[in-house]
mmCIF file of N, CA, C and O in Angstrom:
data_model
loop_
_atom_site.group_PDB
_atom_site.id
_atom_site.type_symbol
_atom_site.label_atom_id
_atom_site.label_comp_id
_atom_site.label_asym_id
_atom_site.label_seq_id
_atom_site.Cartn_x
_atom_site.Cartn_y
_atom_site.Cartn_z
ATOM 1 N N MET P 1 -6.885 -13.479 24.570
ATOM 2 C CA MET P 1 -8.306 -13.309 24.007
ATOM 3 C C MET P 1 -8.327 -13.312 22.636
ATOM 4 O O MET P 1 -7.642 -12.023 22.137
ATOM 5 N N THR P 2 -7.908 -13.787 21.259
ATOM 6 C CA THR P 2 -7.469 -13.316 20.212
ATOM 7 C C THR P 2 -8.895 -12.863 19.558
ATOM 8 O O THR P 2 -9.759 -13.718 19.237
ATOM 9 N N VAL P 3 -9.308 -11.597 19.071
ATOM 10 C CA VAL P 3 -10.470 -11.852 17.701
ATOM 11 C C VAL P 3 -10.247 -11.861 16.506
ATOM 12 O O VAL P 3 -8.884 -10.851 15.741
ATOM 13 N N ASP P 4 -11.450 -12.215 16.155
ATOM 14 C CA ASP P 4 -10.752 -12.365 14.398
ATOM 15 C C ASP P 4 -11.675 -11.315 14.301
ATOM 16 O O ASP P 4 -12.775 -11.173 14.175
ATOM 17 N N ILE P 5 -10.970 -10.502 13.037
ATOM 18 C CA ILE P 5 -10.963 -9.633 13.051
ATOM 19 C C ILE P 5 -12.500 -9.639 12.077
ATOM 20 O O ILE P 5 -13.404 -8.881 11.781
ATOM 21 N N LEU P 6 -12.195 -10.201 11.141
ATOM 22 C CA LEU P 6 -13.515 -10.753 10.000
ATOM 23 C C LEU P 6 -14.797 -10.702 10.871
ATOM 24 O O LEU P 6 -15.505 -10.335 10.203
ATOM 25 N N SER P 7 -14.985 -10.727 11.755
ATOM 26 C CA SER P 7 -16.384 -11.123 12.435
ATOM 27 C C SER P 7 -16.052 -9.638 12.459
ATOM 28 O O SER P 7 -18.281 -9.453 12.818
ATOM 29 N N LEU P 8 -15.872 -9.061 12.682
ATOM 30 C CA LEU P 8 -16.073 -8.168 13.208
ATOM 31 C C LEU P 8 -16.788 -6.621 11.665
ATOM 32 O O LEU P 8 -17.361 -6.018 12.094
ATOM 33 N N ILE P 9 -15.954 -6.700 10.477
ATOM 34 C CA ILE P 9 -16.198 -6.492 9.074
ATOM 35 C C ILE P 9 -17.465 -6.478 8.861
ATOM 36 O O ILE P 9 -17.904 -7.883 8.944
ATOM 37 N N PRO P 10 -18.690 -5.725 8.267
ATOM 38 C CA PRO P 10 -20.104 -6.012 7.774
ATOM 39 C C PRO P 10 -19.962 -6.094 7.035
ATOM 40 O O PRO P 10 -19.225 -5.635 5.679
ATOM 41 N N LYS P 11 -21.072 -7.482 6.227
ATOM 42 C CA LYS P 11 -20.700 -6.820 4.361
ATOM 43 C C LYS P 11 -21.520 -6.600 4.215
ATOM 44 O O LYS P 11 -22.466 -5.817 4.953
ATOM 45 N N GLY P 12 -20.866 -6.016 3.038
ATOM 46 C CA GLY P 12 -22.008 -4.727 1.424
ATOM 47 C C GLY P 12 -21.520 -4.223 1.977
ATOM 48 O O GLY P 12 -20.944 -3.475 2.729
ATOM 49 N N GLY P 13 -21.971 -3.078 0.912
ATOM 50 C CA GLY P 13 -21.222 -2.205 1.474
ATOM 51 C C GLY P 13 -22.298 -1.095 1.592
ATOM 52 O O GLY P 13 -21.768 0.310 1.704
ATOM 53 N N GLU P 14 -23.427 -1.082 2.165
ATOM 54 C CA GLU P 14 -24.440 -0.690 3.189
ATOM 55 C C GLU P 14 -23.681 -0.152 4.587
ATOM 56 O O GLU P 14 -24.107 1.295 5.191
ATOM 57 N N SER P 15 -22.295 -0.871 5.268
ATOM 58 C CA SER P 15 -22.363 -0.439 6.233
ATOM 59 C C SER P 15 -20.636 -0.703 6.308
ATOM 60 O O SER P 15 -20.592 -1.021 5.512
ATOM 61 N N ARG P 16 -20.072 0.174 6.974
ATOM 62 C CA ARG P 16 -19.038 -0.136 7.724
ATOM 63 C C ARG P 16 -18.266 -0.069 8.864
ATOM 64 O O ARG P 16 -19.098 0.405 9.636
ATOM 65 N N ILE P 17 -16.802 -0.787 9.432
ATOM 66 C CA ILE P 17 -16.313 -0.343 10.357
ATOM 67 C C ILE P 17 -15.408 0.412 10.465
ATOM 68 O O ILE P 17 -14.185 0.555 9.100
ATOM 69 N N THR P 18 -14.559 1.265 10.914
ATOM 70 C CA THR P 18 -13.567 1.759 10.858
ATOM 71 C C THR P 18 -12.438 1.072 12.015
ATOM 72 O O THR P 18 -12.763 0.550 12.550
ATOM 73 N N SER P 19 -11.395 1.423 11.316
ATOM 74 C CA SER P 19 -10.248 0.436 11.355
ATOM 75 C C SER P 19 -9.652 0.854 12.960
ATOM 76 O O SER P 19 -9.766 0.747 13.762
ATOM 77 N N GLY P 20 -9.976 3.147 13.581
ATOM 78 C CA GLY P 20 -10.571 2.982 15.343
ATOM 79 C C GLY P 20 -11.230 1.669 15.939
ATOM 80 O O GLY P 20 -10.995 1.568 17.460
ATOM 81 N N GLU P 21 -12.533 1.692 15.378
ATOM 82 C CA GLU P 21 -13.543 0.672 15.770
ATOM 83 C C GLU P 21 -12.660 -0.684 16.418
ATOM 84 O O GLU P 21 -12.659 -0.828 16.889
ATOM 85 N N ILE P 22 -12.285 -0.903 15.082
ATOM 86 C CA ILE P 22 -11.304 -2.377 15.344
ATOM 87 C C ILE P 22 -10.233 -2.572 16.225
ATOM 88 O O ILE P 22 -10.373 -2.862 17.231
ATOM 89 N N ARG P 23 -9.907 -0.951 16.454
ATOM 90 C CA ARG P 23 -8.286 -0.947 17.331
ATOM 91 C C ARG P 23 -9.403 -0.998 18.804
ATOM 92 O O ARG P 23 -8.682 -1.275 19.758
ATOM 93 N N ALA P 24 -10.623 -0.170 18.489
ATOM 94 C CA ALA P 24 -11.265 0.221 19.888
ATOM 95 C C ALA P 24 -11.241 -1.564 20.708
ATOM 96 O O ALA P 24 -11.377 -1.644 21.295
ATOM 97 N N LEU P 25 -12.053 -2.386 19.822
ATOM 98 C CA LEU P 25 -12.280 -3.498 20.482
ATOM 99 C C LEU P 25 -11.723 -4.079 20.898
ATOM 100 O O LEU P 25 -11.672 -5.914 21.227
ATOM 101 N N THR P 26 -11.164 -4.671 19.618
ATOM 102 C CA THR P 26 -9.365 -5.765 20.010
ATOM 103 C C THR P 26 -8.392 -5.120 20.366
ATOM 104 O O THR P 26 -7.802 -5.944 20.526
ATOM 105 N N ASN P 27 -8.160 -3.962 20.807
ATOM 106 C CA ASN P 27 -6.572 -3.544 21.664
ATOM 107 C C ASN P 27 -5.757 -3.679 20.572
ATOM 108 O O ASN P 27 -4.555 -3.746 20.966
ATOM 109 N N MET P 28 -6.232 -3.804 19.308
ATOM 110 C CA MET P 28 -5.208 -4.371 18.376
ATOM 111 C C MET P 28 -4.327 -2.258 17.884
ATOM 112 O O MET P 28 -5.428 -1.863 17.808
ATOM 113 N N SER P 29 -3.009 -2.721 16.674
ATOM 114 C CA SER P 29 -2.633 -1.371 17.052
ATOM 115 C C SER P 29 -2.928 -1.577 15.386
ATOM 116 O O SER P 29 -3.365 -1.526 14.544
ATOM 117 N N GLY P 30 -2.415 -0.067 14.909
ATOM 118 C CA GLY P 30 -3.542 0.404 13.524
ATOM 119 C C GLY P 30 -2.608 -0.577 12.461
ATOM 120 O O GLY P 30 -3.465 -1.408 11.782
ATOM 121 N N ALA P 31 -0.956 -0.660 12.898
ATOM 122 C CA ALA P 31 0.067 -1.065 11.813
ATOM 123 C C ALA P 31 -0.136 -2.898 11.575
ATOM 124 O O ALA P 31 -0.447 -3.521 10.651
ATOM 125 N N THR P 32 -1.742 -3.731 13.265
ATOM 126 C CA THR P 32 -1.694 -4.904 13.122
ATOM 127 C C THR P 32 -2.450 -5.268 12.046
ATOM 128 O O THR P 32 -2.889 -5.173 11.648
ATOM 129 N N VAL P 33 -3.852 -3.762 12.418
ATOM 130 C CA VAL P 33 -5.026 -3.850 11.653
ATOM 131 C C VAL P 33 -4.720 -4.393 9.905
ATOM 132 O O VAL P 33 -5.342 -5.024 9.848
ATOM 133 N N ARG P 34 -3.859 -3.273 10.230
ATOM 134 C CA ARG P 34 -3.478 -3.181 8.309
ATOM 135 C C ARG P 34 -2.949 -4.027 7.730
ATOM 136 O O ARG P 34 -3.221 -5.606 6.984
ATOM 137 N N LYS P 35 -2.177 -4.889 8.805
ATOM 138 C CA LYS P 35 -1.039 -6.328 8.579
ATOM 139 C C LYS P 35 -2.178 -7.899 8.109
ATOM 140 O O LYS P 35 -2.674 -8.164 7.015
ATOM 141 N N ILE P 36 -3.114 -7.541 9.378
ATOM 142 C CA ILE P 36 -4.661 -8.462 8.977
ATOM 143 C C ILE P 36 -5.091 -8.577 8.120
ATOM 144 O O ILE P 36 -5.092 -9.117 6.930
ATOM 145 N N VAL P 37 -5.716 -7.771 8.057
ATOM 146 C CA VAL P 37 -6.509 -6.913 6.280
ATOM 147 C C VAL P 37 -5.134 -7.765 4.878
ATOM 148 O O VAL P 37 -6.622 -8.457 3.855
ATOM 149 N N ASN P 38 -4.442 -6.920 5.467
ATOM 150 C CA ASN P 38 -3.402 -7.519 3.901
ATOM 151 C C ASN P 38 -3.531 -8.601 4.150
ATOM 152 O O ASN P 38 -3.460 -9.036 2.776
ATOM 153 N N GLU P 39 -3.090 -9.683 4.803
ATOM 154 C CA GLU P 39 -2.938 -11.260 4.637
ATOM 155 C C GLU P 39 -4.222 -11.647 4.242
ATOM 156 O O GLU P 39 -4.619 -12.847 3.306
ATOM 157 N N LYS P 40 -5.693 -11.039 5.315
ATOM 158 C CA LYS P 40 -6.981 -11.407 4.044
ATOM 159 C C LYS P 40 -6.602 -11.457 3.043
ATOM 160 O O LYS P 40 -7.691 -12.150 2.153
ATOM 161 N N ARG P 41 -6.151 -10.511 2.612
ATOM 162 C CA ARG P 41 -7.079 -10.018 0.888
ATOM 163 C C ARG P 41 -6.209 -10.769 0.646
ATOM 164 O O ARG P 41 -6.180 -11.325 -0.185
ATOM 165 N N SER P 42 -4.803 -11.126 0.814
ATOM 166 C CA SER P 42 -3.879 -11.638 0.609
ATOM 167 C C SER P 42 -4.693 -13.435 -0.419
ATOM 168 O O SER P 42 -3.598 -13.568 -1.281
ATOM 169 N N ASN P 43 -5.373 -13.734 0.721
ATOM 170 C CA ASN P 43 -5.991 -14.793 1.220
ATOM 171 C C ASN P 43 -7.444 -15.420 0.286
ATOM 172 O O ASN P 43 -7.795 -15.766 0.509
ATOM 173 N N PHE P 44 -7.484 -13.606 -0.891
ATOM 174 C CA PHE P 44 -8.949 -13.980 -1.282
ATOM 175 C C PHE P 44 -9.945 -13.913 -0.271
ATOM 176 O O PHE P 44 -11.022 -14.318 -0.854
ATOM 177 N N VAL P 45 -9.433 -12.619 0.756
ATOM 178 C CA VAL P 45 -10.845 -12.372 1.041
ATOM 179 C C VAL P 45 -11.040 -10.754 0.697
ATOM 180 O O VAL P 45 -10.561 -10.027 0.880
ATOM 181 N N PRO P 46 -12.857 -10.865 0.016
ATOM 182 C CA PRO P 46 -12.727 -9.665 -0.379
ATOM 183 C C PRO P 46 -13.312 -8.081 0.229
ATOM 184 O O PRO P 46 -13.611 -7.344 0.705
ATOM 185 N N ILE P 47 -11.725 -7.974 1.520
ATOM 186 C CA ILE P 47 -11.955 -7.155 2.271
ATOM 187 C C ILE P 47 -12.109 -5.754 1.345
ATOM 188 O O ILE P 47 -10.744 -5.224 0.551
ATOM 189 N N ALA P 48 -12.703 -4.458 1.532
ATOM 190 C CA ALA P 48 -13.263 -3.308 0.496
ATOM 191 C C ALA P 48 -12.648 -1.907 1.921
ATOM 192 O O ALA P 48 -13.221 -2.569 2.806
ATOM 193 N N SER P 49 -12.193 -1.068 0.985
ATOM 194 C CA SER P 49 -12.128 -0.525 1.905
ATOM 195 C C SER P 49 -12.405 1.311 1.180
ATOM 196 O O SER P 49 -11.953 1.578 0.331
ATOM 197 N N ASP P 50 -12.958 2.150 1.753
ATOM 198 C CA ASP P 50 -12.749 3.482 1.250
ATOM 199 C C ASP P 50 -12.735 4.438 2.454
ATOM 200 O O ASP P 50 -12.404 4.073 3.443
ATOM 201 N N GLY P 51 -13.413 5.713 2.565
ATOM 202 C CA GLY P 51 -13.009 6.987 3.839
ATOM 203 C C GLY P 51 -14.005 6.514 4.773
ATOM 204 O O GLY P 51 -13.314 6.809 5.965
ATOM 205 N N ASP P 52 -14.755 5.884 4.628
ATOM 206 C CA ASP P 52 -15.862 5.191 5.655
ATOM 207 C C ASP P 52 -15.272 4.358 6.785
ATOM 208 O O ASP P 52 -16.152 3.839 7.318
ATOM 209 N N GLY P 53 -14.127 3.603 5.880
ATOM 210 C CA GLY P 53 -14.400 2.160 6.701
ATOM 211 C C GLY P 53 -13.822 1.081 5.912
ATOM 212 O O GLY P 53 -13.169 0.762 4.759
ATOM 213 N N TYR P 54 -14.078 -0.079 6.590
ATOM 214 C CA TYR P 54 -14.610 -1.223 6.085
ATOM 215 C C TYR P 54 -15.552 -2.495 5.492
ATOM 216 O O TYR P 54 -16.164 -2.115 7.135
ATOM 217 N N PHE P 55 -15.000 -3.096 4.989
ATOM 218 C CA PHE P 55 -16.416 -3.889 4.880
ATOM 219 C C PHE P 55 -16.135 -5.133 3.920
ATOM 220 O O PHE P 55 -15.096 -5.255 3.097
ATOM 221 N N ILE P 56 -16.890 -6.322 4.174
ATOM 222 C CA ILE P 56 -16.848 -7.142 3.101
ATOM 223 C C ILE P 56 -17.200 -7.647 2.174
ATOM 224 O O ILE P 56 -19.113 -7.081 2.297
ATOM 225 N N ALA P 57 -16.624 -7.007 0.885
ATOM 226 C CA ALA P 57 -17.414 -6.614 -0.986
ATOM 227 C C ALA P 57 -18.397 -7.827 -1.360
ATOM 228 O O ALA P 57 -17.797 -9.478 -0.525
ATOM 229 N N GLU P 58 -19.799 -8.177 -1.311
ATOM 230 C CA GLU P 58 -20.125 -9.096 -2.259
ATOM 231 C C GLU P 58 -20.831 -8.711 -3.425
ATOM 232 O O GLU P 58 -21.020 -9.477 -4.400
ATOM 233 N N HIS P 59 -20.424 -8.302 -4.134
ATOM 234 C CA HIS P 59 -20.234 -8.228 -5.512
ATOM 235 C C HIS P 59 -19.152 -7.475 -5.846
ATOM 236 O O HIS P 59 -17.486 -6.624 -5.359
ATOM 237 N N PRO P 60 -18.720 -7.704 -6.939
ATOM 238 C CA PRO P 60 -17.149 -7.211 -8.023
ATOM 239 C C PRO P 60 -17.296 -6.014 -7.879
ATOM 240 O O PRO P 60 -15.846 -5.613 -7.504
ATOM 241 N N ASP P 61 -18.031 -5.150 -8.402
ATOM 242 C CA ASP P 61 -17.195 -3.977 -7.859
ATOM 243 C C ASP P 61 -17.444 -3.199 -7.141
ATOM 244 O O ASP P 61 -16.774 -1.793 -6.683
ATOM 245 N N GLU P 62 -17.892 -3.742 -5.951
ATOM 246 C CA GLU P 62 -17.754 -3.082 -5.323
ATOM 247 C C GLU P 62 -16.327 -2.950 -3.972
ATOM 248 O O GLU P 62 -15.680 -2.579 -3.540
ATOM 249 N N LEU P 63 -15.398 -3.524 -5.254
ATOM 250 C CA LEU P 63 -13.496 -4.039 -4.566
ATOM 251 C C LEU P 63 -12.729 -2.843 -5.828
ATOM 252 O O LEU P 63 -11.496 -3.011 -5.461
ATOM 253 N N ASN P 64 -13.682 -1.862 -6.563
ATOM 254 C CA ASN P 64 -12.840 -1.382 -7.521
ATOM 255 C C ASN P 64 -12.447 -0.534 -6.975
ATOM 256 O O ASN P 64 -11.470 -0.201 -6.787
ATOM 257 N N HIS P 65 -13.048 -0.047 -6.278
ATOM 258 C CA HIS P 65 -12.599 1.650 -4.783
ATOM 259 C C HIS P 65 -10.323 1.042 -4.609
ATOM 260 O O HIS P 65 -10.004 1.794 -4.539
ATOM 261 N N THR P 66 -11.260 -0.383 -3.912
ATOM 262 C CA THR P 66 -9.940 -0.116 -3.525
ATOM 263 C C THR P 66 -8.787 -0.702 -3.872
ATOM 264 O O THR P 66 -7.390 -0.321 -3.460
ATOM 265 N N ILE P 67 -9.575 -1.371 -5.120
ATOM 266 C CA ILE P 67 -7.757 -1.572 -6.280
ATOM 267 C C ILE P 67 -7.843 -0.430 -6.767
ATOM 268 O O ILE P 67 -6.411 -0.088 -6.622
ATOM 269 N N ALA P 68 -8.284 0.392 -6.612
ATOM 270 C CA ALA P 68 -7.449 1.470 -6.992
ATOM 271 C C ALA P 68 -7.036 2.252 -6.324
ATOM 272 O O ALA P 68 -5.233 3.458 -6.348
ATOM 273 N N GLN P 69 -7.647 2.148 -4.862
ATOM 274 C CA GLN P 69 -6.774 3.081 -4.226
ATOM 275 C C GLN P 69 -4.865 1.751 -3.580
ATOM 276 O O GLN P 69 -4.362 2.101 -3.476
ATOM 277 N N ILE P 70 -5.520 1.014 -3.510
ATOM 278 C CA ILE P 70 -3.860 -0.164 -3.902
ATOM 279 C C ILE P 70 -2.805 0.352 -5.216
ATOM 280 O O ILE P 70 -1.935 0.404 -5.087
ATOM 281 N N ASN P 71 -3.713 0.591 -5.699
ATOM 282 C CA ASN P 71 -3.353 1.278 -7.442
ATOM 283 C C ASN P 71 -1.975 1.980 -7.249
ATOM 284 O O ASN P 71 -0.868 2.280 -7.261
ATOM 285 N N SER P 72 -2.704 3.273 -6.635
ATOM 286 C CA SER P 72 -1.575 4.769 -6.441
ATOM 287 C C SER P 72 -0.795 4.740 -5.572
ATOM 288 O O SER P 72 -0.026 4.921 -5.688
ATOM 289 N N ARG P 73 -1.073 3.302 -4.518
ATOM 290 C CA ARG P 73 -0.299 2.982 -3.877
ATOM 291 C C ARG P 73 0.959 2.552 -3.617
ATOM 292 O O ARG P 73 2.575 3.179 -3.745
ATOM 293 N N ILE P 74 1.150 1.885 -4.909
ATOM 294 C CA ILE P 74 1.555 1.372 -5.338
ATOM 295 C C ILE P 74 2.715 1.845 -6.466
ATOM 296 O O ILE P 74 3.668 1.792 -6.901
ATOM 297 N N HIS P 75 1.661 2.820 -7.084
ATOM 298 C CA HIS P 75 3.020 3.426 -7.897
ATOM 299 C C HIS P 75 3.176 4.612 -7.199
ATOM 300 O O HIS P 75 4.617 5.273 -7.242
ATOM 301 N N LYS P 76 2.915 4.911 -6.223
ATOM 302 C CA LYS P 76 4.100 5.953 -4.823
ATOM 303 C C LYS P 76 5.160 5.669 -4.533
ATOM 304 O O LYS P 76 6.039 5.728 -4.362
ATOM 305 N N MET P 77 5.082 4.152 -4.295
ATOM 306 C CA MET P 77 6.572 3.677 -3.357
ATOM 307 C C MET P 77 7.390 3.223 -4.758
ATOM 308 O O MET P 77 8.466 3.429 -4.615
ATOM 309 N N ILE P 78 6.971 3.078 -5.517
ATOM 310 C CA ILE P 78 7.773 3.066 -7.288
ATOM 311 C C ILE P 78 8.375 4.003 -7.486
ATOM 312 O O ILE P 78 9.606 4.452 -7.444
ATOM 313 N N LYS P 79 7.922 4.783 -7.206
ATOM 314 C CA LYS P 79 8.628 6.536 -7.156
ATOM 315 C C LYS P 79 9.363 7.328 -6.521
ATOM 316 O O LYS P 79 10.458 7.323 -6.683
ATOM 317 N N ALA P 80 8.733 6.634 -5.507
ATOM 318 C CA ALA P 80 9.950 7.280 -4.389
ATOM 319 C C ALA P 80 10.982 5.836 -4.353
ATOM 320 O O ALA P 80 11.873 6.450 -3.838
ATOM 321 N N ARG P 81 11.002 4.691 -3.923
ATOM 322 C CA ARG P 81 12.022 3.974 -4.875
ATOM 323 C C ARG P 81 13.338 4.261 -5.802
ATOM 324 O O ARG P 81 13.931 4.817 -5.948
ATOM 325 N N GLU P 82 12.384 4.746 -6.872
ATOM 326 C CA GLU P 82 13.464 5.515 -8.007
ATOM 327 C C GLU P 82 13.933 6.817 -7.492
ATOM 328 O O GLU P 82 14.912 7.098 -7.465
ATOM 329 N N GLY P 83 13.139 7.768 -7.055
ATOM 330 C CA GLY P 83 13.870 8.683 -6.222
ATOM 331 C C GLY P 83 14.804 8.357 -4.876
ATOM 332 O O GLY P 83 16.051 9.303 -5.322
ATOM 333 N N LEU P 84 14.918 7.061 -3.999
ATOM 334 C CA LEU P 84 16.182 7.135 -3.752
ATOM 335 C C LEU P 84 17.562 6.337 -3.847
ATOM 336 O O LEU P 84 19.044 6.290 -3.733
ATOM 337 N N LYS P 85 16.955 5.629 -5.416
ATOM 338 C CA LYS P 85 18.283 4.640 -5.724
ATOM 339 C C LYS P 85 18.583 5.733 -6.673
ATOM 340 O O LYS P 85 19.519 6.087 -6.833
ATOM 341 N N LYS P 86 18.003 7.268 -7.305
ATOM 342 C CA LYS P 86 19.001 8.020 -7.561
ATOM 343 C C LYS P 86 19.265 8.953 -7.130
ATOM 344 O O LYS P 86 20.615 9.448 -7.270
ATOM 345 N N ALA P 87 19.365 9.585 -6.147
ATOM 346 C CA ALA P 87 19.900 9.962 -4.770
ATOM 347 C C ALA P 87 21.130 9.018 -4.245
ATOM 348 O O ALA P 87 22.429 9.475 -4.273
ATOM 349 N N GLN P 88 20.634 8.122 -4.599
ATOM 350 C CA GLN P 88 22.042 7.302 -4.152
ATOM 351 C C GLN P 88 22.979 6.932 -5.059
ATOM 352 O O GLN P 88 24.640 6.876 -4.659
ATOM 353 N N LYS P 89 22.627 7.115 -6.502
ATOM 354 C CA LYS P 89 24.078 7.668 -7.692
ATOM 355 C C LYS P 89 24.620 8.507 -7.534
ATOM 356 O O LYS P 89 25.607 8.390 -7.469
ATOM 357 N N ILE P 90 23.613 9.456 -6.648
ATOM 358 C CA ILE P 90 24.316 10.574 -7.312
ATOM 359 C C ILE P 90 25.739 10.316 -5.855
ATOM 360 O O ILE P 90 26.342 11.430 -6.191
ATOM 361 N N MET P 91 24.841 10.972 -4.958
ATOM 362 C CA MET P 91 25.725 10.760 -3.616
ATOM 363 C C MET P 91 27.128 9.267 -3.847
ATOM 364 O O MET P 91 28.156 9.584 -3.371
ATOM 365 N N MET P 92 26.886 8.292 -4.513
ATOM 366 C CA MET P 92 27.902 6.907 -4.842
ATOM 367 C C MET P 92 29.095 7.667 -6.105
ATOM 368 O O MET P 92 30.126 8.257 -5.980
ATOM 369 N N GLU P 93 28.471 9.161 -6.040
ATOM 370 C CA GLU P 93 29.528 9.796 -7.663
ATOM 371 C C GLU P 93 30.020 10.586 -7.270
ATOM 372 O O GLU P 93 30.804 10.908 -7.611
ATOM 373 N N ALA P 94 29.013 11.248 -5.707
ATOM 374 C CA ALA P 94 29.823 12.858 -5.171
ATOM 375 C C ALA P 94 31.509 12.148 -4.508
ATOM 376 O O ALA P 94 32.104 12.891 -4.167
ATOM 377 N N LYS P 95 30.968 10.751 -3.673
ATOM 378 C CA LYS P 95 32.493 9.870 -3.414
ATOM 379 C C LYS P 95 33.627 9.510 -3.904
ATOM 380 O O LYS P 95 35.252 9.654 -3.630
ATOM 381 N N VAL P 96 33.293 9.702 -5.474
ATOM 382 C CA VAL P 96 34.487 9.760 -6.118
ATOM 383 C C VAL P 96 35.537 10.250 -6.545
ATOM 384 O O VAL P 96 35.278 10.872 -6.547
#
């Protein structure tokens, strides 16, 4: 049986459901929950999240925290990528 996690995520910022609660109710892994949330967000479903869990945003400003978190992760990933590219260049130069 497949559970649509959207049916589990509350609407509005007054209540939340945690990833752990979704995992317990669906038997999905944390990675699967994050993948589904990402797919839904990519298809314009306004799933917000914070340290207390997920909720469906009902107002545009409820998405600000989630957007800021995603921006932070993007910047950290870019920094990690650039570090790896520099390490690769150093390794390649050392073989010459």
